[in-house]
């Protein structure tokens, strides 16, 4: 389940805010986060010195972006972004509509509707945050996960996690280091196809220092 949560997070954790059901979620934030779980286009294949298809829509869009003076990050097919959203949140629930009907620009991406492409406005640095599950409740219909997000880090000879720069989380400092982190609650429901879990609800539960944990 930690992996399912991680796939739905952006670089800096969850940026969508609370929502119930995909139609109530901010599509721009969903797309901003979905790019981190979507394969980008190898655009140098089209645009580099050895590019084979200079008139391909990717090459033409790349050229336009450069001419407009924009910082170029990764490029994604809108169809691929839609497939990522379907994998994470299930099929769009309104009959006759799809995610693509609601595609728009986000904070970190620009949507080229006619070209069917998304451009990441700049490259991201650093490691993507990861969830630490505090509590998990599973029923026949849903899985409810309460968690915090922390930074992965390599501590000289091993991988670990941190909140404060280069201060590794340990059993001894865990409470002090994580006290003011947000506790998030993701509720997954099982999709009709194959029963895979898809994210249905996001809810903020406040700071960890106020979380009624009983496992310590």
PDB file of C-alpha atoms in Angstrom:
ATOM      1  CA  UNK A   1       0.000   0.000   0.000  1.00  0.00           C
ATOM      2  CA  UNK A   2       2.920   2.351   0.581  1.00  0.00           C
ATOM      3  CA  UNK A   3       3.770   1.922  -3.098  1.00  0.00           C
ATOM      4  CA  UNK A   4       0.184   2.742  -4.137  1.00  0.00           C
ATOM      5  CA  UNK A   5       0.329   5.886  -2.010  1.00  0.00           C
ATOM      6  CA  UNK A   6       3.726   6.850  -3.402  1.00  0.00           C
ATOM      7  CA  UNK A   7       2.474   6.601  -6.993  1.00  0.00           C
ATOM      8  CA  UNK A   8      -0.186   9.224  -6.244  1.00  0.00           C
ATOM      9  CA  UNK A   9       2.220  11.678  -4.588  1.00  0.00           C
ATOM     10  CA  UNK A  10       4.173  14.458  -6.239  1.00  0.00           C
ATOM     11  CA  UNK A  11       7.786  15.348  -5.619  1.00  0.00           C
ATOM     12  CA  UNK A  12       6.970  17.181  -2.386  1.00  0.00           C
ATOM     13  CA  UNK A  13       4.161  14.960  -1.196  1.00  0.00           C
ATOM     14  CA  UNK A  14       0.458  15.483  -1.776  1.00  0.00           C
ATOM     15  CA  UNK A  15      -0.594  18.871  -3.169  1.00  0.00           C
ATOM     16  CA  UNK A  16      -4.253  18.236  -4.021  1.00  0.00           C
ATOM     17  CA  UNK A  17      -5.838  19.153  -0.711  1.00  0.00           C
ATOM     18  CA  UNK A  18      -8.831  17.209   0.580  1.00  0.00           C
ATOM     19  CA  UNK A  19     -11.338  15.685  -1.806  1.00  0.00           C
ATOM     20  CA  UNK A  20     -13.950  12.945  -2.016  1.00  0.00           C
ATOM     21  CA  UNK A  21     -14.209  11.335  -5.425  1.00  0.00           C
ATOM     22  CA  UNK A  22     -12.240  12.218  -8.498  1.00  0.00           C
ATOM     23  CA  UNK A  23     -14.791  14.731  -9.818  1.00  0.00           C
ATOM     24  CA  UNK A  24     -14.150  16.867  -6.721  1.00  0.00           C
ATOM     25  CA  UNK A  25     -10.362  16.755  -7.044  1.00  0.00           C
ATOM     26  CA  UNK A  26      -8.332  19.614  -8.606  1.00  0.00           C
ATOM     27  CA  UNK A  27      -7.376  18.204 -12.004  1.00  0.00           C
ATOM     28  CA  UNK A  28      -4.390  20.550 -12.382  1.00  0.00           C
ATOM     29  CA  UNK A  29      -2.864  19.246  -9.150  1.00  0.00           C
ATOM     30  CA  UNK A  30      -3.588  15.646 -10.134  1.00  0.00           C
ATOM     31  CA  UNK A  31      -1.737  16.138 -13.420  1.00  0.00           C
ATOM     32  CA  UNK A  32       1.174  17.908 -11.685  1.00  0.00           C
ATOM     33  CA  UNK A  33       1.573  14.826  -9.514  1.00  0.00           C
ATOM     34  CA  UNK A  34       0.787  12.233 -12.195  1.00  0.00           C
ATOM     35  CA  UNK A  35       3.825  13.228 -14.260  1.00  0.00           C
ATOM     36  CA  UNK A  36       6.040  11.654 -11.600  1.00  0.00           C
ATOM     37  CA  UNK A  37       4.425   8.269 -12.301  1.00  0.00           C
ATOM     38  CA  UNK A  38       4.348   8.642 -16.099  1.00  0.00           C
ATOM     39  CA  UNK A  39       7.096   7.876 -18.590  1.00  0.00           C
ATOM     40  CA  UNK A  40       8.233  11.012 -20.423  1.00  0.00           C
ATOM     41  CA  UNK A  41       8.886  11.156 -24.160  1.00  0.00           C
ATOM     42  CA  UNK A  42      12.467  10.664 -25.290  1.00  0.00           C
ATOM     43  CA  UNK A  43      12.239  13.933 -27.165  1.00  0.00           C
ATOM     44  CA  UNK A  44      15.916  13.974 -28.161  1.00  0.00           C
ATOM     45  CA  UNK A  45      15.008  11.136 -30.519  1.00  0.00           C
ATOM     46  CA  UNK A  46      13.019  13.718 -32.476  1.00  0.00           C
ATOM     47  CA  UNK A  47      15.021  16.871 -31.809  1.00  0.00           C
ATOM     48  CA  UNK A  48      18.686  15.940 -31.344  1.00  0.00           C
ATOM     49  CA  UNK A  49      21.382  16.047 -33.970  1.00  0.00           C
ATOM     50  CA  UNK A  50      20.549  12.465 -34.855  1.00  0.00           C
ATOM     51  CA  UNK A  51      16.790  13.077 -34.744  1.00  0.00           C
ATOM     52  CA  UNK A  52      14.890  11.128 -37.357  1.00  0.00           C
ATOM     53  CA  UNK A  53      11.531  12.916 -37.445  1.00  0.00           C
ATOM     54  CA  UNK A  54      12.072  16.671 -37.503  1.00  0.00           C
ATOM     55  CA  UNK A  55       8.452  17.296 -38.526  1.00  0.00           C
ATOM     56  CA  UNK A  56       7.020  15.149 -35.748  1.00  0.00           C
ATOM     57  CA  UNK A  57       4.648  16.985 -33.400  1.00  0.00           C
ATOM     58  CA  UNK A  58       7.106  16.500 -30.525  1.00  0.00           C
ATOM     59  CA  UNK A  59       9.932  18.131 -32.495  1.00  0.00           C
ATOM     60  CA  UNK A  60       7.721  21.020 -33.612  1.00  0.00           C
ATOM     61  CA  UNK A  61       6.455  21.621 -30.062  1.00  0.00           C
ATOM     62  CA  UNK A  62       9.988  21.443 -28.700  1.00  0.00           C
ATOM     63  CA  UNK A  63      11.043  24.097 -31.215  1.00  0.00           C
ATOM     64  CA  UNK A  64       8.109  26.341 -30.305  1.00  0.00           C
ATOM     65  CA  UNK A  65       8.887  26.058 -26.597  1.00  0.00           C
ATOM     66  CA  UNK A  66      12.508  27.045 -27.157  1.00  0.00           C
ATOM     67  CA  UNK A  67      11.502  29.971 -29.383  1.00  0.00           C
ATOM     68  CA  UNK A  68       9.074  31.159 -26.703  1.00  0.00           C
ATOM     69  CA  UNK A  69      11.988  31.292 -24.247  1.00  0.00           C
ATOM     70  CA  UNK A  70      10.601  28.669 -21.891  1.00  0.00           C
ATOM     71  CA  UNK A  71      12.777  26.444 -19.740  1.00  0.00           C
ATOM     72  CA  UNK A  72      12.355  22.965 -21.150  1.00  0.00           C
ATOM     73  CA  UNK A  73      11.695  20.033 -18.872  1.00  0.00           C
ATOM     74  CA  UNK A  74      10.217  16.666 -19.792  1.00  0.00           C
ATOM     75  CA  UNK A  75       7.465  16.221 -22.390  1.00  0.00           C
ATOM     76  CA  UNK A  76       4.543  13.818 -21.940  1.00  0.00           C
ATOM     77  CA  UNK A  77       1.798  12.544 -24.189  1.00  0.00           C
ATOM     78  CA  UNK A  78      -1.602  13.579 -22.858  1.00  0.00           C
ATOM     79  CA  UNK A  79      -2.811  10.035 -23.566  1.00  0.00           C
ATOM     80  CA  UNK A  80      -0.117   8.673 -21.237  1.00  0.00           C
ATOM     81  CA  UNK A  81      -1.102  11.103 -18.482  1.00  0.00           C
ATOM     82  CA  UNK A  82      -4.704   9.970 -18.844  1.00  0.00           C
ATOM     83  CA  UNK A  83      -3.689   6.315 -18.513  1.00  0.00           C
ATOM     84  CA  UNK A  84      -1.763   7.154 -15.340  1.00  0.00           C
ATOM     85  CA  UNK A  85      -4.819   8.886 -13.889  1.00  0.00           C
ATOM     86  CA  UNK A  86      -6.994   5.886 -14.747  1.00  0.00           C
ATOM     87  CA  UNK A  87      -4.495   3.576 -13.045  1.00  0.00           C
ATOM     88  CA  UNK A  88      -4.394   5.775  -9.927  1.00  0.00           C
ATOM     89  CA  UNK A  89      -8.027   6.899  -9.635  1.00  0.00           C
ATOM     90  CA  UNK A  90     -10.057   4.602 -11.868  1.00  0.00           C
ATOM     91  CA  UNK A  91     -12.087   5.471 -14.943  1.00  0.00           C
ATOM     92  CA  UNK A  92     -13.627   8.941 -15.004  1.00  0.00           C
ATOM     93  CA  UNK A  93     -16.978   8.368 -13.272  1.00  0.00           C
ATOM     94  CA  UNK A  94     -19.232  10.674 -15.337  1.00  0.00           C
ATOM     95  CA  UNK A  95     -20.745   8.962 -18.370  1.00  0.00           C
ATOM     96  CA  UNK A  96     -19.503  10.340 -21.657  1.00  0.00           C
ATOM     97  CA  UNK A  97     -16.594  12.233 -20.048  1.00  0.00           C
ATOM     98  CA  UNK A  98     -12.925  11.451 -19.628  1.00  0.00           C
ATOM     99  CA  UNK A  99      -9.986  12.996 -17.803  1.00  0.00           C
ATOM    100  CA  UNK A 100      -8.871  14.602 -21.058  1.00  0.00           C
ATOM    101  CA  UNK A 101     -12.093  16.603 -21.188  1.00  0.00           C
ATOM    102  CA  UNK A 102     -10.835  18.434 -18.099  1.00  0.00           C
ATOM    103  CA  UNK A 103      -7.116  18.734 -18.869  1.00  0.00           C
ATOM    104  CA  UNK A 104      -5.579  22.134 -18.177  1.00  0.00           C
ATOM    105  CA  UNK A 105      -2.296  23.772 -17.225  1.00  0.00           C
ATOM    106  CA  UNK A 106      -0.914  23.111 -13.759  1.00  0.00           C
ATOM    107  CA  UNK A 107       1.633  24.785 -11.513  1.00  0.00           C
ATOM    108  CA  UNK A 108       4.499  22.834 -13.025  1.00  0.00           C
ATOM    109  CA  UNK A 109       3.159  21.882 -16.453  1.00  0.00           C
ATOM    110  CA  UNK A 110       1.727  23.462 -19.568  1.00  0.00           C
ATOM    111  CA  UNK A 111      -0.905  21.736 -21.682  1.00  0.00           C
ATOM    112  CA  UNK A 112      -0.771  21.856 -25.464  1.00  0.00           C
ATOM    113  CA  UNK A 113      -4.301  20.738 -26.270  1.00  0.00           C
ATOM    114  CA  UNK A 114      -4.072  20.584 -30.061  1.00  0.00           C
ATOM    115  CA  UNK A 115      -0.744  18.768 -29.934  1.00  0.00           C
ATOM    116  CA  UNK A 116      -1.875  16.358 -27.216  1.00  0.00           C
ATOM    117  CA  UNK A 117       1.208  17.075 -25.118  1.00  0.00           C
ATOM    118  CA  UNK A 118       2.161  18.245 -21.653  1.00  0.00           C
ATOM    119  CA  UNK A 119       5.382  20.137 -21.027  1.00  0.00           C
ATOM    120  CA  UNK A 120       7.029  20.165 -17.624  1.00  0.00           C
ATOM    121  CA  UNK A 121       8.099  23.798 -17.255  1.00  0.00           C
ATOM    122  CA  UNK A 122      11.386  23.054 -15.524  1.00  0.00           C
ATOM    123  CA  UNK A 123      13.406  20.109 -14.302  1.00  0.00           C
ATOM    124  CA  UNK A 124      12.905  18.914 -10.755  1.00  0.00           C
ATOM    125  CA  UNK A 125      15.781  18.111  -8.431  1.00  0.00           C
ATOM    126  CA  UNK A 126      16.003  16.000  -5.337  1.00  0.00           C
ATOM    127  CA  UNK A 127      14.442  12.728  -4.295  1.00  0.00           C
ATOM    128  CA  UNK A 128      10.689  12.234  -4.273  1.00  0.00           C
ATOM    129  CA  UNK A 129       9.137  12.036  -0.820  1.00  0.00           C
ATOM    130  CA  UNK A 130       7.964   8.676   0.462  1.00  0.00           C
ATOM    131  CA  UNK A 131       5.117   7.675   2.784  1.00  0.00           C
ATOM    132  CA  UNK A 132       5.481   6.049   6.199  1.00  0.00           C
ATOM    133  CA  UNK A 133       2.207   4.343   7.080  1.00  0.00           C
ATOM    134  CA  UNK A 134       0.955   4.902  10.623  1.00  0.00           C
ATOM    135  CA  UNK A 135      -2.264   2.934  10.439  1.00  0.00           C
ATOM    136  CA  UNK A 136      -4.052   0.783   7.867  1.00  0.00           C
ATOM    137  CA  UNK A 137      -7.640  -0.452   7.976  1.00  0.00           C
ATOM    138  CA  UNK A 138      -8.954  -2.829   5.330  1.00  0.00           C
ATOM    139  CA  UNK A 139     -12.529  -3.889   4.628  1.00  0.00           C
ATOM    140  CA  UNK A 140     -14.205  -5.718   1.772  1.00  0.00           C
ATOM    141  CA  UNK A 141     -14.857  -2.362   0.074  1.00  0.00           C
ATOM    142  CA  UNK A 142     -11.925  -0.098   0.940  1.00  0.00           C
ATOM    143  CA  UNK A 143      -8.452   0.363   2.360  1.00  0.00           C
ATOM    144  CA  UNK A 144      -7.854   3.372   4.626  1.00  0.00           C
ATOM    145  CA  UNK A 145      -4.223   4.412   5.093  1.00  0.00           C
ATOM    146  CA  UNK A 146      -3.020   7.082   7.506  1.00  0.00           C
ATOM    147  CA  UNK A 147       0.553   8.200   6.904  1.00  0.00           C
ATOM    148  CA  UNK A 148       3.198  10.916   6.901  1.00  0.00           C
ATOM    149  CA  UNK A 149       5.661  11.715   4.120  1.00  0.00           C
ATOM    150  CA  UNK A 150       9.404  11.932   4.689  1.00  0.00           C
ATOM    151  CA  UNK A 151      12.545  12.384   2.606  1.00  0.00           C
ATOM    152  CA  UNK A 152      14.677   9.409   1.544  1.00  0.00           C
ATOM    153  CA  UNK A 153      18.381   9.979   2.027  1.00  0.00           C
ATOM    154  CA  UNK A 154      21.638   8.077   1.695  1.00  0.00           C
ATOM    155  CA  UNK A 155      23.577   8.231   4.949  1.00  0.00           C
ATOM    156  CA  UNK A 156      27.092   7.319   3.859  1.00  0.00           C
ATOM    157  CA  UNK A 157      26.655   3.541   3.903  1.00  0.00           C
ATOM    158  CA  UNK A 158      22.881   2.964   3.933  1.00  0.00           C
ATOM    159  CA  UNK A 159      19.549   4.446   2.889  1.00  0.00           C
ATOM    160  CA  UNK A 160      17.253   5.945   5.482  1.00  0.00           C
ATOM    161  CA  UNK A 161      14.710   8.705   6.002  1.00  0.00           C
ATOM    162  CA  UNK A 162      14.838  12.220   7.337  1.00  0.00           C
ATOM    163  CA  UNK A 163      12.754  15.330   8.003  1.00  0.00           C
ATOM    164  CA  UNK A 164      15.526  17.715   9.014  1.00  0.00           C
ATOM    165  CA  UNK A 165      18.378  17.923   6.541  1.00  0.00           C
ATOM    166  CA  UNK A 166      20.814  15.036   7.098  1.00  0.00           C
ATOM    167  CA  UNK A 167      19.285  14.099  10.466  1.00  0.00           C
ATOM    168  CA  UNK A 168      18.328  10.441  10.111  1.00  0.00           C
ATOM    169  CA  UNK A 169      15.033   9.317  11.601  1.00  0.00           C
ATOM    170  CA  UNK A 170      15.589   6.810  14.391  1.00  0.00           C
ATOM    171  CA  UNK A 171      13.349   5.294  17.085  1.00  0.00           C
ATOM    172  CA  UNK A 172      14.905   7.743  19.546  1.00  0.00           C
ATOM    173  CA  UNK A 173      14.244  10.970  17.606  1.00  0.00           C
ATOM    174  CA  UNK A 174      11.157   9.962  15.626  1.00  0.00           C
ATOM    175  CA  UNK A 175       8.596  11.813  17.775  1.00  0.00           C
ATOM    176  CA  UNK A 176      10.599  15.040  17.992  1.00  0.00           C
ATOM    177  CA  UNK A 177      11.535  15.064  14.290  1.00  0.00           C
ATOM    178  CA  UNK A 178       8.071  14.257  12.919  1.00  0.00           C
ATOM    179  CA  UNK A 179       5.861  16.092  15.436  1.00  0.00           C
ATOM    180  CA  UNK A 180       4.813  18.858  13.023  1.00  0.00           C
ATOM    181  CA  UNK A 181       4.400  16.763   9.900  1.00  0.00           C
ATOM    182  CA  UNK A 182       0.923  16.522   8.396  1.00  0.00           C
ATOM    183  CA  UNK A 183      -0.905  13.231   8.811  1.00  0.00           C
ATOM    184  CA  UNK A 184      -2.774  12.333   5.621  1.00  0.00           C
ATOM    185  CA  UNK A 185      -5.499   9.782   5.126  1.00  0.00           C
ATOM    186  CA  UNK A 186      -5.932   8.092   1.729  1.00  0.00           C
ATOM    187  CA  UNK A 187      -9.002   5.952   1.162  1.00  0.00           C
ATOM    188  CA  UNK A 188      -8.745   3.443  -1.670  1.00  0.00           C
ATOM    189  CA  UNK A 189     -11.667   1.618  -3.231  1.00  0.00           C
ATOM    190  CA  UNK A 190     -11.453  -1.465  -5.392  1.00  0.00           C
ATOM    191  CA  UNK A 191     -11.860  -0.843  -9.108  1.00  0.00           C
ATOM    192  CA  UNK A 192     -14.353  -2.946 -11.046  1.00  0.00           C
ATOM    193  CA  UNK A 193     -11.581  -4.327 -13.251  1.00  0.00           C
ATOM    194  CA  UNK A 194      -9.384  -6.834 -11.448  1.00  0.00           C
ATOM    195  CA  UNK A 195     -10.228  -5.379  -8.029  1.00  0.00           C
ATOM    196  CA  UNK A 196      -7.161  -3.125  -7.961  1.00  0.00           C
ATOM    197  CA  UNK A 197      -7.177  -0.317  -5.344  1.00  0.00           C
ATOM    198  CA  UNK A 198      -7.807   3.187  -6.731  1.00  0.00           C
ATOM    199  CA  UNK A 199      -7.620   6.380  -4.703  1.00  0.00           C
ATOM    200  CA  UNK A 200     -11.064   7.762  -3.821  1.00  0.00           C
ATOM    201  CA  UNK A 201     -10.561  10.194  -0.950  1.00  0.00           C
ATOM    202  CA  UNK A 202      -7.806  12.391   0.461  1.00  0.00           C
ATOM    203  CA  UNK A 203      -8.154  13.912   3.916  1.00  0.00           C
ATOM    204  CA  UNK A 204      -5.809  15.841   6.192  1.00  0.00           C
ATOM    205  CA  UNK A 205      -5.874  14.724   9.841  1.00  0.00           C
ATOM    206  CA  UNK A 206      -3.715  17.485  11.329  1.00  0.00           C
ATOM    207  CA  UNK A 207      -0.204  17.313  12.771  1.00  0.00           C
ATOM    208  CA  UNK A 208       1.429  14.122  13.949  1.00  0.00           C
ATOM    209  CA  UNK A 209       1.875  15.529  17.454  1.00  0.00           C
ATOM    210  CA  UNK A 210      -1.934  15.508  17.751  1.00  0.00           C
ATOM    211  CA  UNK A 211      -2.431  12.126  16.106  1.00  0.00           C
ATOM    212  CA  UNK A 212      -3.922   9.557  18.538  1.00  0.00           C
ATOM    213  CA  UNK A 213      -1.294   6.912  17.819  1.00  0.00           C
ATOM    214  CA  UNK A 214      -1.190   3.882  20.080  1.00  0.00           C
ATOM    215  CA  UNK A 215       1.691   1.956  18.562  1.00  0.00           C
ATOM    216  CA  UNK A 216       4.471   3.765  20.455  1.00  0.00           C
TER     217      UNK A 216
END
